[in-house]
Short mmCIF file of C-alpha atoms and ligand atoms in Angstrom, two decimals:
data_model
loop_
_atom_site.label_atom_id
_atom_site.label_comp_id
_atom_site.label_asym_id
_atom_site.label_seq_id
_atom_site.Cartn_x
_atom_site.Cartn_y
_atom_site.Cartn_z
CA MET A 1 -5.17 5.18 0.89
CA LYS A 2 -2.22 6.09 3.06
CA VAL A 3 -0.06 3.25 4.39
CA GLY A 4 2.57 3.48 7.11
CA ILE A 5 5.47 1.06 7.46
CA VAL A 6 7.36 0.87 10.73
CA GLY A 7 10.64 -0.98 10.25
CA ALA A 8 12.40 -0.10 7.00
CA GLY A 9 14.66 -3.17 6.93
CA MET A 10 14.48 -5.79 4.21
CA VAL A 11 10.88 -6.89 4.87
CA GLY A 12 9.43 -3.42 5.44
CA SER A 13 11.15 -1.93 2.40
CA SER A 14 10.21 -4.90 0.17
CA ALA A 15 6.58 -4.44 1.20
CA GLY A 16 6.87 -0.73 0.41
CA TYR A 17 8.40 -1.51 -2.98
CA ALA A 18 5.75 -4.12 -3.89
CA LEU A 19 2.99 -1.81 -2.74
CA ALA A 20 4.39 1.21 -4.58
CA LEU A 21 4.49 -0.73 -7.86
CA THR A 22 0.82 -1.72 -7.55
CA GLY A 23 -0.18 1.94 -7.28
CA ILE A 24 -2.91 1.06 -4.79
CA ALA A 25 -1.69 3.36 -2.03
CA SER A 26 -1.75 7.10 -2.63
CA GLU A 27 0.97 7.55 -0.03
CA ILE A 28 3.51 5.38 1.81
CA VAL A 29 5.47 6.62 4.84
CA LEU A 30 8.46 4.65 6.14
CA VAL A 31 9.54 4.98 9.79
CA ASP A 32 12.60 3.39 11.37
CA MET A 33 14.71 4.05 14.45
CA HIS A 34 17.53 4.44 11.95
CA GLU A 35 16.22 7.54 10.22
CA ALA A 36 18.92 7.54 7.55
CA LEU A 37 17.93 3.99 6.58
CA ALA A 38 14.24 4.94 6.28
CA ARG A 39 15.16 7.99 4.20
CA ALA A 40 17.37 5.97 1.85
CA GLN A 41 14.78 3.21 1.39
CA ALA A 42 12.02 5.75 0.73
CA GLU A 43 14.11 7.58 -1.83
CA ASP A 44 15.11 4.37 -3.60
CA ILE A 45 11.49 3.14 -3.74
CA ALA A 46 10.28 6.57 -4.84
CA HIS A 47 12.63 6.34 -7.82
CA ALA A 48 10.80 3.21 -9.00
CA THR A 49 7.32 4.74 -8.94
CA PRO A 50 7.53 6.96 -12.07
CA PHE A 51 7.69 3.77 -14.14
CA HIS A 52 4.54 2.30 -12.62
CA SER A 53 2.43 4.49 -10.36
CA ALA A 54 1.82 7.84 -8.74
CA THR A 55 2.32 6.67 -5.16
CA LYS A 56 4.10 9.24 -3.00
CA VAL A 57 6.82 7.56 -0.93
CA THR A 58 8.51 9.38 1.96
CA ALA A 59 10.29 8.71 5.23
CA GLY A 60 9.17 10.33 8.43
CA SER A 61 8.57 10.17 12.16
CA TYR A 62 5.58 8.63 13.90
CA ALA A 63 3.72 11.95 13.62
CA ASP A 64 3.88 11.55 9.83
CA LEU A 65 1.80 8.36 10.09
CA ALA A 66 -1.30 10.48 10.85
CA GLY A 67 -4.11 9.62 8.45
CA SER A 68 -2.81 6.11 7.66
CA SER A 69 -5.50 3.46 7.21
CA VAL A 70 -3.07 0.57 7.54
CA VAL A 71 0.28 0.43 9.31
CA ILE A 72 2.65 -2.46 8.61
CA ILE A 73 4.90 -3.39 11.53
CA ALA A 74 8.11 -4.96 10.24
CA ALA A 75 10.33 -3.74 13.08
CA GLY A 76 12.29 -6.10 15.22
CA VAL A 77 15.61 -6.93 16.79
CA ASN A 78 17.78 -9.89 15.88
CA GLN A 79 18.95 -12.75 18.09
CA LYS A 80 22.08 -12.00 20.14
CA PRO A 81 24.71 -14.73 20.43
CA GLY A 82 23.62 -17.17 23.13
CA GLU A 83 20.16 -15.62 23.47
CA ASP A 84 17.29 -18.11 23.63
CA ARG A 85 14.09 -17.70 21.61
CA LEU A 86 11.96 -16.66 24.55
CA ALA A 87 14.40 -13.92 25.59
CA LEU A 88 14.43 -12.67 21.99
CA LEU A 89 10.64 -12.72 21.94
CA GLU A 90 10.48 -10.68 25.13
CA ARG A 91 12.87 -8.10 23.67
CA ASN A 92 10.73 -7.92 20.56
CA ALA A 93 7.62 -7.60 22.72
CA GLN A 94 9.25 -4.51 24.26
CA VAL A 95 9.92 -3.13 20.76
CA PHE A 96 6.25 -3.71 19.93
CA LYS A 97 5.12 -1.95 23.12
CA GLN A 98 7.00 1.14 22.06
CA VAL A 99 6.07 0.92 18.37
CA VAL A 100 2.36 0.12 18.84
CA GLY A 101 2.02 2.85 21.49
CA ALA A 102 3.64 5.40 19.18
CA ILE A 103 1.38 4.40 16.26
CA LEU A 104 -1.82 4.55 18.33
CA ALA A 105 -0.89 8.01 19.62
CA VAL A 106 -1.29 9.37 16.08
CA VAL A 107 -3.60 6.82 14.40
CA PRO A 108 -6.25 5.85 16.95
CA ASN A 109 -7.97 3.01 15.08
CA PRO A 110 -5.61 1.63 12.44
CA ILE A 111 -5.49 -1.77 10.82
CA LEU A 112 -2.14 -3.16 11.94
CA LEU A 113 -0.44 -5.58 9.59
CA ILE A 114 2.15 -7.62 11.47
CA ALA A 115 5.15 -8.95 9.57
CA SER A 116 7.76 -9.42 12.31
CA ASN A 117 8.60 -13.02 13.18
CA PRO A 118 7.57 -15.27 14.83
CA VAL A 119 4.55 -13.70 13.21
CA ASP A 120 1.78 -15.57 15.03
CA ILE A 121 3.22 -14.76 18.46
CA MET A 122 3.93 -11.15 17.47
CA THR A 123 0.31 -10.86 16.24
CA ASP A 124 -0.92 -12.11 19.62
CA ILE A 125 1.37 -9.63 21.38
CA ALA A 126 0.28 -6.71 19.16
CA THR A 127 -3.38 -7.57 19.78
CA ARG A 128 -2.85 -7.64 23.56
CA ILE A 129 -0.81 -4.43 23.62
CA SER A 130 -3.03 -2.42 21.28
CA GLY A 131 -6.45 -3.31 22.67
CA LEU A 132 -7.69 -3.11 19.06
CA SER A 133 -10.29 -5.58 17.92
CA PRO A 134 -8.52 -8.76 16.72
CA GLN A 135 -10.05 -8.29 13.26
CA ARG A 136 -7.81 -5.20 12.87
CA VAL A 137 -4.53 -6.81 13.94
CA ILE A 138 -3.59 -9.08 11.08
CA GLY A 139 -0.43 -11.16 10.86
CA SER A 140 0.84 -12.14 7.42
CA GLY A 141 0.71 -15.71 8.79
CA THR A 142 0.73 -18.40 6.12
CA ILE A 143 -0.13 -16.13 3.19
CA LEU A 144 3.25 -16.92 1.68
CA ASP A 145 3.20 -20.64 2.55
CA THR A 146 -0.21 -20.88 0.86
CA ALA A 147 1.20 -19.11 -2.22
CA ARG A 148 4.17 -21.51 -2.30
CA PHE A 149 1.85 -24.53 -1.95
CA ARG A 150 -0.32 -23.33 -4.85
CA SER A 151 2.64 -22.50 -6.98
CA LEU A 152 4.26 -25.93 -6.53
CA LEU A 153 0.97 -27.76 -7.11
CA GLY A 154 0.32 -25.62 -10.19
CA ARG A 155 3.79 -26.36 -11.51
CA HIS A 156 3.33 -30.10 -11.03
CA LEU A 157 -0.11 -30.09 -12.67
CA GLY A 158 1.02 -27.78 -15.47
CA ILE A 159 -1.51 -25.03 -14.68
CA SER A 160 -1.47 -21.51 -13.28
CA SER A 161 -1.19 -21.32 -9.50
CA GLN A 162 -4.21 -19.02 -9.65
CA SER A 163 -6.31 -22.00 -10.76
CA VAL A 164 -5.28 -23.93 -7.66
CA HIS A 165 -7.14 -23.54 -4.37
CA ALA A 166 -5.18 -24.99 -1.51
CA TYR A 167 -4.31 -23.59 1.90
CA VAL A 168 -1.62 -23.86 4.52
CA LEU A 169 -3.11 -23.47 8.00
CA GLY A 170 -1.79 -23.02 11.53
CA GLU A 171 1.62 -21.67 12.42
CA HIS A 172 3.79 -19.81 9.93
CA GLY A 173 6.61 -22.19 10.73
CA ASP A 174 7.53 -25.78 11.45
CA SER A 175 4.09 -26.98 12.67
CA GLU A 176 2.14 -25.57 9.70
CA VAL A 177 -0.43 -27.81 8.04
CA LEU A 178 -0.71 -28.29 4.28
CA THR A 179 -4.35 -29.21 3.72
CA TRP A 180 -4.09 -31.73 0.90
CA SER A 181 -7.50 -33.24 1.56
CA ASN A 182 -9.39 -30.16 0.34
CA ALA A 183 -6.94 -28.90 -2.32
CA ARG A 184 -8.67 -28.24 -5.63
CA ALA A 185 -7.55 -27.45 -9.17
CA GLY A 186 -10.05 -25.96 -11.61
CA SER A 187 -12.89 -27.14 -9.31
CA LEU A 188 -11.66 -30.75 -9.25
CA ALA A 189 -10.02 -32.43 -6.28
CA VAL A 190 -6.29 -32.20 -7.08
CA SER A 191 -6.03 -36.00 -7.10
CA ASP A 192 -8.80 -36.20 -9.76
CA PHE A 193 -7.19 -33.40 -11.78
CA ALA A 194 -3.87 -35.23 -11.55
CA ALA A 195 -5.41 -38.54 -12.66
CA GLN A 196 -7.31 -36.97 -15.58
CA THR A 197 -4.25 -35.14 -16.86
CA GLY A 198 -1.77 -37.98 -16.32
CA LYS A 199 0.24 -36.19 -13.64
CA PRO A 200 -0.33 -38.37 -10.58
CA ILE A 201 0.58 -36.96 -7.18
CA THR A 202 2.66 -39.84 -5.92
CA LYS A 203 3.84 -40.18 -2.34
CA GLU A 204 7.22 -38.86 -3.47
CA ILE A 205 5.76 -35.80 -5.21
CA ARG A 206 3.61 -35.03 -2.19
CA ALA A 207 6.60 -35.33 0.16
CA GLU A 208 8.68 -33.12 -2.13
CA ILE A 209 6.02 -30.39 -2.27
CA ASP A 210 5.50 -30.60 1.49
CA ASP A 211 9.23 -30.25 2.12
CA ASN A 212 9.53 -27.40 -0.38
CA VAL A 213 6.74 -25.40 1.25
CA ARG A 214 7.81 -26.11 4.83
CA ASN A 215 11.52 -25.53 4.34
CA ALA A 216 11.62 -22.86 1.64
CA ALA A 217 12.58 -20.13 4.10
CA TYR A 218 15.48 -22.17 5.49
CA ARG A 219 16.85 -22.72 2.00
CA ILE A 220 16.55 -19.04 1.07
CA ILE A 221 18.19 -17.95 4.32
CA GLU A 222 21.06 -20.35 3.61
CA GLY A 223 21.58 -18.77 0.20
CA LYS A 224 21.02 -15.07 0.90
CA GLY A 225 20.66 -14.48 4.62
CA SER A 226 16.96 -13.68 4.85
CA THR A 227 13.69 -13.71 2.94
CA TYR A 228 11.84 -10.58 1.93
CA TYR A 229 10.53 -10.30 -1.67
CA GLY A 230 7.88 -13.01 -1.22
CA ILE A 231 6.57 -11.66 2.05
CA GLY A 232 6.75 -8.10 0.72
CA ALA A 233 4.42 -9.06 -2.14
CA GLY A 234 2.16 -10.95 0.29
CA LEU A 235 1.80 -7.86 2.48
CA ALA A 236 0.95 -5.77 -0.58
CA ARG A 237 -1.70 -8.38 -1.49
CA ILE A 238 -3.37 -8.04 1.93
CA ILE A 239 -3.36 -4.25 1.62
CA LYS A 240 -4.99 -4.49 -1.82
CA ALA A 241 -7.82 -6.54 -0.30
CA ILE A 242 -8.30 -3.87 2.38
CA ALA A 243 -7.92 -0.83 0.11
CA LEU A 244 -10.38 -2.11 -2.50
CA ASP A 245 -12.70 -3.78 0.05
CA GLN A 246 -12.23 -6.91 -2.04
CA ARG A 247 -13.51 -9.47 0.45
CA ALA A 248 -10.72 -11.71 -0.75
CA VAL A 249 -10.15 -15.04 1.01
CA LEU A 250 -6.57 -15.12 2.26
CA SER A 251 -4.83 -17.25 4.88
CA VAL A 252 -3.70 -14.81 7.55
CA SER A 253 -3.18 -14.89 11.30
CA ILE A 254 -5.37 -13.19 13.88
CA VAL A 255 -6.29 -14.02 17.46
CA THR A 256 -9.15 -16.45 16.89
CA PRO A 257 -11.80 -17.31 19.51
CA ALA A 258 -11.36 -21.09 19.11
CA VAL A 259 -9.39 -23.37 16.81
CA GLU A 260 -9.64 -27.14 17.37
CA GLY A 261 -10.75 -26.43 20.94
CA VAL A 262 -7.82 -24.08 21.66
CA GLU A 263 -9.10 -20.66 22.72
CA HIS A 264 -7.79 -17.22 21.78
CA VAL A 265 -4.89 -18.33 19.66
CA ALA A 266 -3.27 -16.44 16.78
CA LEU A 267 -2.73 -18.64 13.73
CA SER A 268 -3.79 -18.81 10.12
CA VAL A 269 -7.02 -20.08 8.62
CA PRO A 270 -8.64 -18.71 5.46
CA ARG A 271 -10.37 -15.41 6.24
CA VAL A 272 -12.45 -12.92 4.30
CA ILE A 273 -10.63 -9.57 4.17
CA GLY A 274 -12.23 -6.24 3.35
CA ALA A 275 -12.02 -2.57 4.21
CA GLN A 276 -12.41 -3.11 7.95
CA GLY A 277 -9.89 -5.95 8.15
CA VAL A 278 -10.97 -9.54 8.76
CA MET A 279 -14.72 -9.98 8.21
CA THR A 280 -15.11 -13.75 8.58
CA ASP A 281 -13.02 -16.72 9.73
CA LEU A 282 -13.37 -19.89 7.68
CA PHE A 283 -12.80 -23.44 8.89
CA PRO A 284 -12.34 -25.81 5.95
CA GLU A 285 -13.25 -29.48 6.08
CA LEU A 286 -10.16 -31.46 7.08
CA ASP A 287 -9.29 -35.12 7.42
CA ASP A 288 -8.42 -36.61 10.81
CA ALA A 289 -4.66 -36.21 10.41
CA GLU A 290 -5.05 -32.55 9.41
CA HIS A 291 -7.37 -31.86 12.36
CA ALA A 292 -4.80 -33.39 14.69
CA ALA A 293 -1.93 -31.45 13.11
CA LEU A 294 -3.85 -28.16 13.33
CA LYS A 295 -4.63 -28.84 16.99
CA ARG A 296 -0.94 -29.54 17.66
CA SER A 297 0.00 -26.28 15.94
CA ALA A 298 -2.63 -24.33 17.91
CA LEU A 299 -1.52 -25.82 21.25
CA LEU A 300 2.12 -25.06 20.52
CA LEU A 301 1.38 -21.45 19.58
CA LYS A 302 -0.88 -20.93 22.57
CA GLU A 303 1.84 -22.22 24.89
CA LYS A 304 4.51 -20.00 23.30
CA ALA A 305 2.31 -16.89 23.35
CA SER A 306 1.27 -17.45 26.98
CA ALA A 307 4.93 -17.64 28.04
CA VAL A 308 5.64 -14.08 26.87
CA ARG A 309 5.36 -11.50 29.66
CA LEU A 310 4.33 -8.05 28.57
P1 ADP B 1 13.85 -7.93 8.41
O1 ADP B 1 14.68 -8.81 7.52
O2 ADP B 1 12.88 -8.71 9.26
O3 ADP B 1 13.23 -6.78 7.71
P2 ADP B 1 15.77 -6.06 9.46
O4 ADP B 1 16.73 -6.20 10.60
O5 ADP B 1 16.27 -5.84 8.08
O6 ADP B 1 14.87 -7.37 9.51
O7 ADP B 1 14.73 -4.89 9.78
C1 ADP B 1 14.20 -4.62 11.02
C2 ADP B 1 14.15 -3.11 11.14
O8 ADP B 1 13.44 -2.77 12.34
C3 ADP B 1 15.54 -2.45 11.25
O9 ADP B 1 15.70 -1.53 10.20
C4 ADP B 1 15.51 -1.77 12.62
O10 ADP B 1 16.21 -0.55 12.63
C5 ADP B 1 14.02 -1.58 12.85
N1 ADP B 1 13.68 -1.41 14.26
C6 ADP B 1 14.07 -2.14 15.32
N2 ADP B 1 13.56 -1.65 16.47
C7 ADP B 1 12.81 -0.57 16.13
C8 ADP B 1 12.02 0.37 16.86
N3 ADP B 1 11.90 0.29 18.18
N4 ADP B 1 11.41 1.35 16.17
C9 ADP B 1 11.54 1.44 14.83
N5 ADP B 1 12.25 0.59 14.10
C10 ADP B 1 12.89 -0.41 14.72
#
């Protein structure tokens, strides 16, 4: 499968690197308004492939995206001094207009994978601009938050994160919802697993995990300026589900008909992902507090997305 990546900055190139190492894509093409940057990233990533895969990695123009099944959009502009978030969003919406238009001119029915932040709003914008079916415009959403949640729970319980099933729903950001009530470890409720193995999830542990998941990005940004390896691997994971038609259940963001009574809002719930993109949306059982928190998140995202003029 051929994969295009528009935006060869830290996130786009990390996704390209993670994907190249998996060997799942036959070809990866990087496009950036800074052509020299795209060329350098492609060459650097290409040098890693002989150790792991046969993926061909090149840089190119939009025309070189022809034949791509999936195109990652990781392009965006950064906040100017004194610029508010809405103004930044509107500038990024303009970037998306140009980028999505240029992609669709050469790839008429792609699956778009949105990585630019704020990812839920950018997913809504890309869906509106492209006119593609929402199932083919997928934001990375809380895929990484869910991975962090599982990893921290696994670490506390002393088991592999792959034996933990727990999801973060809603916004990829401050209003996200860690769904403790349905978290399971090795088919047991995590609280039962914790009791049986003598590793109780106290109020303090729960608060610590919650804080770690919710604020991980802030801490990383403080230490190194931005986050990219985690999300790069998450994007590669979504592409694997598409390329192999895995029907994997992943928490990703798409414009969803209704969430907690809020209509046409882009946010994350678990979804089945296969060759054609999102096949099914899943709505897990939640407790009252989680329902209320998810509704708050949905309302907030709907309000933010509606404020953006295209
Ligand atoms: P991140 O950390 O999110 O990857 P970067 O600033 O490193 O952020 O990367 C964003 C990339 O998007 C930059 O390389 C920038 O050149 C690119 N970009 C911005 N606008 C456009 C555009 N209109 N077309 C293509 N690439 C763009």
